[in-house]
Coordinates of C-alpha atoms and ligand atoms in Angstrom, one line a residue:
D274 CA -35.6 43.0 92.6
W275 CA -33.2 40.7 90.8
G276 CA -30.0 41.6 92.4
F277 CA -27.3 39.8 90.7
S278 CA -26.6 37.3 93.5
S279 CA -30.1 35.9 93.2
V280 CA -30.6 35.9 89.3
W281 CA -28.0 33.3 88.7
F282 CA -29.2 30.5 91.0
V283 CA -32.4 28.7 90.9
P284 CA -33.0 25.9 93.4
G285 CA -31.9 22.7 92.1
V286 CA -34.1 19.4 92.3
N287 CA -32.2 18.3 95.4
G288 CA -32.5 21.8 96.9
T289 CA -28.9 22.7 96.2
E290 CA -28.4 25.9 94.2
S291 CA -27.6 25.1 90.2
P292 CA -26.4 27.9 88.3
L293 CA -29.2 29.4 86.1
S294 CA -28.6 29.0 82.3
I295 CA -30.5 28.4 79.1
P296 CA -31.5 24.7 79.4
G297 CA -29.5 22.9 76.7
G298 CA -27.6 26.1 76.0
T299 CA -24.4 25.4 73.9
R300 CA -22.9 29.0 73.6
Q301 CA -23.2 30.7 77.0
S302 CA -21.1 33.6 78.2
P303 CA -18.7 34.6 79.8
I304 CA -16.0 32.2 79.3
N305 CA -12.2 31.8 80.1
I306 CA -10.1 32.9 77.1
Q307 CA -7.0 30.4 77.1
W308 CA -4.7 32.6 75.0
R309 CA -2.7 29.4 73.6
D310 CA -6.1 27.7 72.6
S311 CA -7.1 30.5 70.6
V312 CA -6.7 30.0 66.7
Y313 CA -5.4 33.0 64.6
D314 CA -8.0 33.5 61.8
P315 CA -6.1 35.6 58.9
F316 CA -9.5 36.2 57.2
L317 CA -10.9 38.1 60.3
K318 CA -11.1 41.9 59.3
P319 CA -10.2 44.9 61.4
L320 CA -13.2 45.9 63.4
K321 CA -14.6 49.5 62.1
I322 CA -16.0 51.6 64.7
S323 CA -17.9 55.0 63.9
Y324 CA -19.9 56.3 66.8
D325 CA -21.6 59.9 66.7
P326 CA -21.5 61.4 70.2
S327 CA -24.7 63.2 69.8
T328 CA -26.5 59.9 69.6
C329 CA -25.8 59.7 73.4
L330 CA -29.0 59.9 75.5
H331 CA -28.8 59.3 79.2
I332 CA -26.9 57.4 81.9
W333 CA -28.7 55.4 84.4
N334 CA -28.6 52.8 87.3
N335 CA -30.9 49.8 86.2
G336 CA -30.2 47.9 89.4
Y337 CA -27.9 45.5 87.9
S338 CA -25.2 48.0 86.5
F339 CA -25.1 51.7 85.3
L340 CA -25.5 52.1 81.5
V341 CA -25.1 54.7 79.0
E342 CA -27.8 54.5 76.3
F343 CA -27.8 55.6 72.6
D344 CA -30.4 56.7 70.2
D345 CA -30.5 53.7 68.0
S346 CA -33.1 54.9 65.5
T347 CA -30.4 55.5 62.9
D348 CA -27.2 54.1 61.5
K349 CA -25.3 57.1 63.3
S350 CA -23.4 55.0 65.7
I351 CA -22.3 51.5 64.3
I352 CA -19.6 48.9 64.1
M353 CA -18.7 46.8 61.0
G354 CA -16.1 44.5 59.8
G355 CA -14.3 42.3 62.3
P356 CA -16.1 38.8 62.4
L357 CA -19.3 40.6 61.6
E358 CA -21.4 40.0 58.3
N359 CA -23.6 43.1 58.7
Q360 CA -23.2 46.5 60.4
Y361 CA -24.6 46.8 64.0
R362 CA -25.9 49.8 65.7
L363 CA -24.7 50.8 69.2
K364 CA -27.4 50.5 71.6
Q365 CA -25.8 50.8 75.3
F366 CA -22.7 50.4 76.9
H367 CA -22.4 49.2 80.6
F368 CA -19.9 47.6 83.0
H369 CA -19.2 44.7 85.3
W370 CA -16.9 45.0 88.4
G371 CA -15.9 43.5 91.5
A372 CA -15.8 44.5 95.2
I373 CA -11.9 44.4 95.1
N374 CA -9.5 44.6 92.2
E375 CA -8.8 40.9 92.3
W376 CA -12.1 40.1 90.3
G377 CA -14.9 41.9 88.5
S378 CA -14.5 41.1 84.8
E379 CA -16.9 38.6 83.3
H380 CA -14.4 37.0 80.8
T381 CA -11.1 36.0 82.0
V382 CA -7.7 35.5 80.1
D383 CA -5.8 32.6 81.0
S384 CA -8.0 32.4 84.1
K385 CA -7.0 35.9 85.2
F386 CA -9.8 38.2 86.3
Y387 CA -9.5 42.0 85.5
P388 CA -11.1 44.4 88.0
A389 CA -13.9 45.4 85.5
E390 CA -15.2 44.8 82.1
L391 CA -16.9 47.3 79.7
H392 CA -19.5 46.0 77.2
L393 CA -20.7 48.1 74.2
V394 CA -24.1 46.3 73.1
H395 CA -25.1 46.6 69.3
W396 CA -27.7 45.0 67.3
N397 CA -28.1 44.0 63.7
A398 CA -30.7 46.7 62.5
V399 CA -30.0 45.3 58.9
V400 CA -31.6 42.2 59.4
Y401 CA -34.0 42.6 62.3
P402 CA -36.7 45.4 62.9
T403 CA -36.2 45.9 66.6
F404 CA -33.4 45.3 69.3
E405 CA -36.0 42.9 71.2
E406 CA -36.1 40.8 68.1
A407 CA -32.3 40.8 67.6
V408 CA -31.8 39.6 71.1
M409 CA -33.5 36.3 70.2
E410 CA -31.6 35.6 67.1
G411 CA -28.1 33.9 66.8
N412 CA -26.6 36.8 64.7
G413 CA -28.7 39.4 66.5
L414 CA -26.2 41.1 68.7
A415 CA -22.5 42.1 68.7
V416 CA -20.9 43.0 72.1
I417 CA -17.4 44.5 72.4
G418 CA -15.8 43.6 75.6
V419 CA -13.1 45.8 76.9
F420 CA -11.0 44.9 80.1
L421 CA -10.3 47.6 82.6
K422 CA -7.2 47.4 84.6
V423 CA -6.3 50.0 87.3
T424 CA -4.6 53.4 86.4
S425 CA -7.0 56.1 82.8
L426 CA -8.3 59.6 82.3
Y427 CA -11.2 59.0 79.7
M428 CA -13.4 57.6 82.6
K429 CA -13.5 61.1 84.4
T430 CA -16.7 62.4 82.6
L431 CA -18.3 59.1 83.1
V432 CA -17.3 58.7 87.0
D433 CA -18.2 62.3 87.6
A434 CA -21.7 61.5 86.7
L435 CA -22.1 58.4 89.0
P436 CA -23.0 60.3 92.3
A437 CA -26.1 61.5 90.5
I438 CA -27.3 57.8 89.8
K439 CA -26.3 56.4 93.2
H440 CA -29.7 54.5 93.6
K441 CA -31.5 52.1 91.3
D442 CA -33.8 53.7 88.8
T443 CA -32.0 57.1 89.0
I444 CA -31.3 58.7 85.6
I445 CA -29.6 61.9 84.2
E446 CA -29.2 63.6 80.9
F447 CA -25.8 62.7 79.4
D448 CA -25.7 64.5 76.2
V449 CA -22.5 64.2 74.4
F450 CA -20.0 61.3 74.9
D451 CA -18.0 59.4 72.5
P452 CA -17.4 55.9 73.8
S453 CA -14.8 55.1 71.2
C454 CA -12.5 56.9 73.7
L455 CA -12.9 53.8 76.0
I456 CA -11.7 51.4 73.1
P457 CA -8.0 50.8 73.1
S458 CA -6.6 51.9 69.5
C459 CA -4.7 48.4 69.4
P460 CA -6.9 46.4 66.8
D461 CA -6.3 43.0 68.3
Y462 CA -9.3 41.0 69.5
W463 CA -10.5 37.6 70.3
T464 CA -13.9 36.6 68.9
Y465 CA -16.4 33.7 69.7
A466 CA -20.1 32.8 69.5
G467 CA -21.9 33.4 72.8
S468 CA -24.9 34.7 74.8
L469 CA -26.0 37.6 76.9
T470 CA -24.6 37.2 80.4
T471 CA -27.9 38.7 82.0
P472 CA -31.4 37.7 81.3
P473 CA -32.7 36.5 78.9
L474 CA -29.4 34.8 78.4
T475 CA -30.2 34.2 74.8
E476 CA -27.5 32.7 72.5
S477 CA -27.4 35.8 70.2
V478 CA -23.9 37.4 70.8
T479 CA -20.9 37.5 68.6
W480 CA -18.5 38.6 71.2
I481 CA -15.5 40.7 70.2
I482 CA -13.1 40.9 73.2
K483 CA -10.2 43.5 72.8
K484 CA -6.9 42.1 73.8
K485 CA -5.6 45.4 75.3
P486 CA -7.3 46.6 78.5
I487 CA -8.1 50.2 79.2
E488 CA -6.5 51.8 82.3
V489 CA -8.6 53.5 84.9
D490 CA -7.3 54.6 88.3
E491 CA -8.4 53.2 91.7
N492 CA -10.7 55.9 92.9
Q493 CA -12.7 55.7 89.4
L494 CA -13.4 52.0 90.2
E495 CA -14.3 53.2 93.7
A496 CA -17.0 55.3 92.2
F497 CA -18.4 52.4 90.5
R498 CA -18.5 50.5 93.9
M499 CA -20.4 53.3 95.6
L500 CA -23.3 52.6 93.3
L501 CA -26.4 50.7 94.9
F502 CA -28.5 47.8 93.6
T503 CA -31.1 49.3 95.9
S504 CA -33.7 52.1 95.3
D505 CA -33.8 55.2 97.4
G506 CA -35.3 54.4 100.8
E507 CA -34.3 50.9 100.7
E508 CA -31.7 49.2 102.8
E509 CA -28.5 50.0 100.9
K510 CA -26.8 47.0 99.0
R511 CA -23.7 48.2 97.2
M512 CA -23.6 47.5 93.5
V513 CA -20.4 45.2 93.2
D514 CA -19.7 41.6 92.1
N515 CA -22.4 42.1 89.2
F516 CA -20.7 39.6 86.8
R517 CA -21.9 36.2 85.9
P518 CA -19.9 33.0 86.7
L519 CA -17.8 31.5 83.8
Q520 CA -19.6 29.0 81.5
P521 CA -18.3 25.9 79.8
L522 CA -16.7 26.4 76.4
M523 CA -18.4 23.3 75.0
D524 CA -17.8 22.7 71.3
R525 CA -16.6 26.3 70.5
T526 CA -13.2 27.7 69.2
V527 CA -12.1 31.2 70.1
R528 CA -10.4 32.9 67.1
S529 CA -8.0 35.6 67.5
S530 CA -7.2 38.6 64.9
F531 CA -3.7 38.7 65.7
Q532 CA -0.9 36.0 65.7
Ligands
ID4_788 N1 -23.6 41.5 79.6 S1 -24.2 41.6 78.0 O1 -24.1 40.3 77.6 O2 -23.2 42.5 77.2 C1 -25.6 42.4 78.1 C2 -26.4 42.3 76.8 F1 -25.8 42.0 75.7 C3 -27.7 42.8 76.7 F2 -28.3 43.1 75.5 C4 -28.2 43.3 77.7 N2 -29.6 43.8 77.7 C5 -30.7 43.3 78.3 C6 -31.7 44.1 77.9 C7 -33.2 44.1 78.4 C8 -34.1 43.7 77.1 C9 -35.5 43.5 77.7 C10 -36.4 43.2 76.4 C11 -36.0 41.8 76.0 C12 -34.5 41.8 75.5 C13 -33.5 42.3 76.7 N3 -31.3 45.1 77.1 N4 -29.9 45.1 76.8 C14 -27.6 43.2 79.1 F3 -28.3 43.8 80.0 C15 -26.4 42.9 79.2 F4 -25.8 42.9 80.3
ZN789 ZN1 -22.4 43.0 80.1

């Protein structure tokens, strides 16, 4: 089982641990977003989000995080506009969080961690025939990142479902959920060219990071922290700190949709 703590470190040549990343990668994620270094781009359009709640399939614990998956066989739940050339289909959303509220998000803003971060993963079904192929292409994916800060009411349905998926590989029906309720109405976002933050770490993601966080309350985050990396019957390992370390910005500029 590739618990997060093991997946990021492969033994270096001198036996020390070196962070796993794509050899020669130039656009890895996550990154720190230095607000004052981000460049306002007036040509960035507003992001257009239209999700059909009936495309929601199930919620499951995959041993890294918990995710809600959507039927992506049609264009019923899509995003377009923003920095995107095409429309992208919603495939799943999931979160990353910490053991305590001091850390947990993958991206940071001015080196500040949020306690958790929501990722809504979409793929370019206009250009690529399958999600698996899109994952391997530079313009294949678009992920909306939303920071969570402690005190929101929307998470209730999601959180109430978590005890039923406590163990890895547990899954339950989750039939009607509109994830746009998790996205702040404030249109402001940052955008940059990056990668998956989990294997295969491919540099295929156009990141769209909302400036405004959503609010959750403490015991909703506690519900995340009672999930397990481990399957039923195995020695319990709490699912916490499932975020990847920050990656070098290298030759990239983060653009903002706001001044
Ligand atoms: N943190 S992130 O960067 O938002 C993020 C993503 F963008 C993802 F696409 C995935 N992802 C991984 C797979 C397995 C596929 C298995 C078949 C080959 C392609 C990957 N499905 N979705 C993912 F797990 C994740 F955490
Ligand atoms: Zn993620």
